[in-house]
Amino acid sequence: MIAVLDPVQVAARPEPNPTEELQKTVSASRLNCWLQCRLKFFFRYVLQLPRPPSAAMFVGSIAHQVLQQWNHGRWRKEPFQTEKFKAWFDSQWTEEQKTSKIKWDDDQADERASAWKTLEHYFLETPIKADERPEAVEVPVEADLSHHGLPRLIGILDLVRAGGTIVDFKVTGKTPDPEQAIHQHEIQLSCYGVLYRDATSRKEAGLELHHLVRTKTPKLIVTRIGPITQQQETRLFKVMESYVDGVGRQDFVPSPSFGCAGCEYFTECRRWS
Amino acid sequence: MIVLETNYSKKLGLPGYSSHQFSITLKTEIADLAQVQTESNRLYQLLQQSVDASIKEVGFLPTEVPIQNRNGNGNGNGHHNGNDTWECSDKQKALILKIVEEHKLDKKEIEALAQDRFGKGVKALNKLEASQIIEILLQEHSDNNKGNGRRFGSRYQKAGAK
């Protein structure tokens, strides 16, 4: 089924991504978007309708940049200095505001203070020692899965700790339930396991989700998972197979759910037929 | 004389993301068109039963493939660690050399960087390590990527990026 938009809306947009291209390369983000709502996938990846980042995405991006600086600093054996990261945080926050039109739900100053407080808390509570040198930081990787009859898998690993533990940082407003978190992020974690193994010829030591929780009193929830299992890899490959089939069929139908309330394509979705 | 050609094929998934399939093709002759439906139904039953009987035999099943052997397909260099071979992919090797050439970088410095970060020379870097070195080089030497790296621009610009 082909989703149809008002022609006026589509005008002046970038050239849509051909579905053949989208079938050749996948990432955890694409797979998750596909599983969440195929019409959302259509708007985001096929039509590439531009949307400004949400406030939460903006905060997450800045926090990731600070964490990247911190990880690289340990690699370069630099002493830890909170002031340096605070200065980086402040400059990036200001700089990126110039190019991003963020619609702040709450007071921006409060958001900014809360974001920094959460990072400060992370630096105090992190299980990563100050002298632990990483194996990789914010590194893009890809795996050719053609021998499985599957597309190329791409992804970016936030951090690989010494010894091969893959860490993904999450900045969130709600305290996660560990079991639910593992389930919700299974696709992403499985992708990371497959990518790491392909890139290093080694099995990962494990995976960790570091949730930086932006509650009034910030929290850090670390969820540890063992190396991905054969079953998880098979589940991922089946999802990829289903994705390729669905994109090939142009099966772009909506999936109305509670999640639609925050969807950036809600208006377009309501017009779709 | 009318020739009826029938085929029945079945593919089954097996553990470890394996699969096997079997098909039988059969040609038969029928006297007139009125027999097509009956003969077709009979052949379908016959072929399905035959395929089902055979496909139950799973035969050889690969055990878990050692991770070392999964890699390398389509990525060029495999895992020979001689003096002139690179452990990373051809694409990565070409990109590293291109950056070095375009920015007139000292190869000794790149070698020192690889030694510092990974305790090995550039040619011995695996794909993950080579990707990291490329990121660092791009960040430090590309005019368009000063600051916080080429990835963060796309972190929240999701359309088409990741």
Short mmCIF file of N, CA and C in Angstrom, two decimals, chain A residues 134-204:
data_model
loop_
_atom_site.label_atom_id
_atom_site.label_comp_id
_atom_site.label_asym_id
_atom_site.label_seq_id
_atom_site.Cartn_x
_atom_site.Cartn_y
_atom_site.Cartn_z
N PRO A 134 38.87 3.57 27.21
CA PRO A 134 37.87 2.88 26.39
C PRO A 134 38.50 2.05 25.27
N GLU A 135 37.67 1.21 24.71
CA GLU A 135 38.07 0.46 23.50
C GLU A 135 37.56 1.20 22.27
N ALA A 136 36.48 1.94 22.41
CA ALA A 136 35.94 2.73 21.30
C ALA A 136 34.98 3.78 21.87
N VAL A 137 34.92 4.92 21.20
CA VAL A 137 34.03 6.01 21.63
C VAL A 137 33.29 6.56 20.42
N GLU A 138 31.96 6.52 20.49
CA GLU A 138 31.10 7.11 19.45
C GLU A 138 31.61 6.71 18.05
N VAL A 139 31.72 5.43 17.89
CA VAL A 139 32.35 4.93 16.66
C VAL A 139 31.30 4.32 15.70
N PRO A 140 31.33 4.77 14.43
CA PRO A 140 30.40 4.18 13.46
C PRO A 140 30.92 2.82 12.97
N VAL A 141 30.04 1.88 12.89
CA VAL A 141 30.43 0.55 12.42
C VAL A 141 29.37 0.01 11.46
N GLU A 142 29.79 -0.90 10.61
CA GLU A 142 28.83 -1.51 9.69
C GLU A 142 29.19 -2.96 9.49
N ALA A 143 28.17 -3.75 9.18
CA ALA A 143 28.39 -5.19 8.97
C ALA A 143 27.69 -5.63 7.70
N ASP A 144 28.43 -6.31 6.86
CA ASP A 144 27.86 -6.86 5.64
C ASP A 144 27.21 -8.20 5.99
N LEU A 145 25.89 -8.24 5.94
CA LEU A 145 25.18 -9.46 6.32
C LEU A 145 24.62 -10.18 5.09
N SER A 146 25.24 -9.92 3.94
CA SER A 146 24.72 -10.52 2.70
C SER A 146 24.81 -12.04 2.74
N HIS A 147 25.77 -12.58 3.52
CA HIS A 147 25.85 -14.04 3.63
C HIS A 147 24.65 -14.62 4.38
N HIS A 148 23.87 -13.78 5.03
CA HIS A 148 22.61 -14.21 5.63
C HIS A 148 21.42 -13.81 4.75
N GLY A 149 21.71 -13.25 3.59
CA GLY A 149 20.63 -12.77 2.73
C GLY A 149 19.99 -11.52 3.30
N LEU A 150 20.75 -10.75 4.07
CA LEU A 150 20.19 -9.58 4.74
C LEU A 150 20.94 -8.32 4.33
N PRO A 151 20.33 -7.14 4.56
CA PRO A 151 21.01 -5.90 4.17
C PRO A 151 22.20 -5.58 5.07
N ARG A 152 22.92 -4.54 4.68
CA ARG A 152 24.04 -4.06 5.46
C ARG A 152 23.50 -3.41 6.73
N LEU A 153 24.13 -3.72 7.84
CA LEU A 153 23.69 -3.14 9.12
C LEU A 153 24.68 -2.06 9.52
N ILE A 154 24.17 -0.90 9.90
CA ILE A 154 25.05 0.18 10.34
C ILE A 154 24.63 0.66 11.73
N GLY A 155 25.55 1.26 12.43
CA GLY A 155 25.22 1.79 13.75
C GLY A 155 26.38 2.57 14.33
N ILE A 156 26.10 3.25 15.42
CA ILE A 156 27.15 4.00 16.12
C ILE A 156 27.17 3.52 17.57
N LEU A 157 28.33 3.06 18.01
CA LEU A 157 28.45 2.60 19.40
C LEU A 157 28.87 3.78 20.26
N ASP A 158 28.07 4.09 21.28
CA ASP A 158 28.40 5.21 22.17
C ASP A 158 29.76 4.99 22.84
N LEU A 159 29.92 3.81 23.42
CA LEU A 159 31.16 3.51 24.15
C LEU A 159 31.36 2.00 24.19
N VAL A 160 32.59 1.59 23.96
CA VAL A 160 32.96 0.20 24.26
C VAL A 160 34.00 0.28 25.36
N ARG A 161 33.66 -0.30 26.51
CA ARG A 161 34.57 -0.24 27.66
C ARG A 161 35.72 -1.22 27.46
N ALA A 162 36.78 -0.99 28.20
CA ALA A 162 37.93 -1.90 28.15
C ALA A 162 37.42 -3.31 28.45
N GLY A 163 37.80 -4.26 27.64
CA GLY A 163 37.34 -5.63 27.84
C GLY A 163 36.16 -6.00 26.97
N GLY A 164 35.61 -5.00 26.27
CA GLY A 164 34.57 -5.32 25.28
C GLY A 164 33.14 -5.25 25.76
N THR A 165 32.86 -4.44 26.76
CA THR A 165 31.46 -4.22 27.16
C THR A 165 30.93 -2.99 26.43
N ILE A 166 29.83 -3.19 25.71
CA ILE A 166 29.25 -2.10 24.92
C ILE A 166 28.27 -1.32 25.80
N VAL A 167 28.45 0.00 25.83
CA VAL A 167 27.59 0.85 26.67
C VAL A 167 26.75 1.75 25.77
N ASP A 168 25.47 1.84 26.08
CA ASP A 168 24.63 2.82 25.40
C ASP A 168 24.05 3.77 26.43
N PHE A 169 24.24 5.06 26.19
CA PHE A 169 23.74 6.07 27.13
C PHE A 169 22.32 6.47 26.73
N LYS A 170 21.46 6.55 27.73
CA LYS A 170 20.09 7.00 27.51
C LYS A 170 19.80 8.14 28.47
N VAL A 171 19.27 9.21 27.94
CA VAL A 171 18.85 10.32 28.81
C VAL A 171 17.32 10.29 28.81
N THR A 172 16.74 10.16 29.99
CA THR A 172 15.30 9.94 30.04
C THR A 172 14.68 10.71 31.21
N GLY A 173 13.39 10.95 31.10
CA GLY A 173 12.70 11.64 32.17
C GLY A 173 12.05 10.69 33.15
N LYS A 174 11.99 9.40 32.76
CA LYS A 174 11.31 8.43 33.62
C LYS A 174 12.27 7.33 34.05
N THR A 175 12.13 6.87 35.28
CA THR A 175 12.98 5.79 35.77
C THR A 175 12.60 4.50 35.06
N PRO A 176 13.57 3.86 34.39
CA PRO A 176 13.21 2.65 33.64
C PRO A 176 13.14 1.41 34.53
N ASP A 177 12.27 0.48 34.13
CA ASP A 177 12.26 -0.83 34.75
C ASP A 177 13.28 -1.69 33.99
N PRO A 178 14.26 -2.28 34.69
CA PRO A 178 15.35 -2.96 33.97
C PRO A 178 14.87 -4.02 32.97
N GLU A 179 13.91 -4.84 33.38
CA GLU A 179 13.44 -5.91 32.48
C GLU A 179 12.78 -5.32 31.23
N GLN A 180 11.96 -4.30 31.46
CA GLN A 180 11.30 -3.64 30.34
C GLN A 180 12.32 -2.94 29.42
N ALA A 181 13.34 -2.37 30.07
CA ALA A 181 14.36 -1.66 29.29
C ALA A 181 15.08 -2.61 28.35
N ILE A 182 15.39 -3.80 28.87
CA ILE A 182 16.08 -4.80 28.02
C ILE A 182 15.18 -5.18 26.86
N HIS A 183 13.90 -5.37 27.15
CA HIS A 183 12.95 -5.75 26.08
C HIS A 183 12.82 -4.61 25.06
N GLN A 184 12.63 -3.40 25.57
CA GLN A 184 12.40 -2.26 24.65
C GLN A 184 13.61 -1.97 23.77
N HIS A 185 14.79 -2.22 24.30
CA HIS A 185 15.99 -1.89 23.53
C HIS A 185 16.66 -3.12 22.91
N GLU A 186 15.91 -4.20 22.85
CA GLU A 186 16.50 -5.46 22.36
C GLU A 186 17.05 -5.33 20.94
N ILE A 187 16.29 -4.68 20.07
CA ILE A 187 16.73 -4.55 18.68
C ILE A 187 18.07 -3.81 18.63
N GLN A 188 18.11 -2.70 19.35
CA GLN A 188 19.32 -1.88 19.34
C GLN A 188 20.51 -2.66 19.92
N LEU A 189 20.29 -3.32 21.06
CA LEU A 189 21.38 -4.05 21.70
C LEU A 189 21.85 -5.21 20.83
N SER A 190 20.91 -5.89 20.19
CA SER A 190 21.28 -7.00 19.30
C SER A 190 22.08 -6.48 18.11
N CYS A 191 21.65 -5.33 17.57
CA CYS A 191 22.41 -4.72 16.47
C CYS A 191 23.84 -4.45 16.91
N TYR A 192 23.99 -3.90 18.10
CA TYR A 192 25.32 -3.55 18.58
C TYR A 192 26.19 -4.81 18.75
N GLY A 193 25.58 -5.87 19.26
CA GLY A 193 26.32 -7.13 19.41
C GLY A 193 26.80 -7.65 18.07
N VAL A 194 25.90 -7.66 17.10
CA VAL A 194 26.25 -8.15 15.75
C VAL A 194 27.35 -7.27 15.15
N LEU A 195 27.20 -5.96 15.30
CA LEU A 195 28.18 -5.04 14.72
C LEU A 195 29.55 -5.20 15.38
N TYR A 196 29.55 -5.34 16.69
CA TYR A 196 30.82 -5.47 17.41
C TYR A 196 31.55 -6.75 16.98
N ARG A 197 30.80 -7.83 16.90
CA ARG A 197 31.40 -9.11 16.53
C ARG A 197 31.97 -9.05 15.11
N ASP A 198 31.22 -8.41 14.24
CA ASP A 198 31.68 -8.32 12.85
C ASP A 198 32.95 -7.46 12.76
N ALA A 199 32.99 -6.40 13.56
CA ALA A 199 34.10 -5.45 13.45
C ALA A 199 35.37 -5.94 14.15
N THR A 200 35.20 -6.80 15.14
CA THR A 200 36.38 -7.19 15.93
C THR A 200 36.70 -8.68 15.86
N SER A 201 35.78 -9.47 15.33
CA SER A 201 35.92 -10.94 15.34
C SER A 201 35.95 -11.49 16.77
N ARG A 202 35.40 -10.72 17.68
CA ARG A 202 35.30 -11.17 19.07
C ARG A 202 33.88 -11.03 19.55
N LYS A 203 33.54 -11.86 20.53
CA LYS A 203 32.22 -11.71 21.15
C LYS A 203 32.32 -10.61 22.20
N GLU A 204 31.31 -9.77 22.27
CA GLU A 204 31.31 -8.71 23.29
C GLU A 204 31.25 -9.33 24.69
#
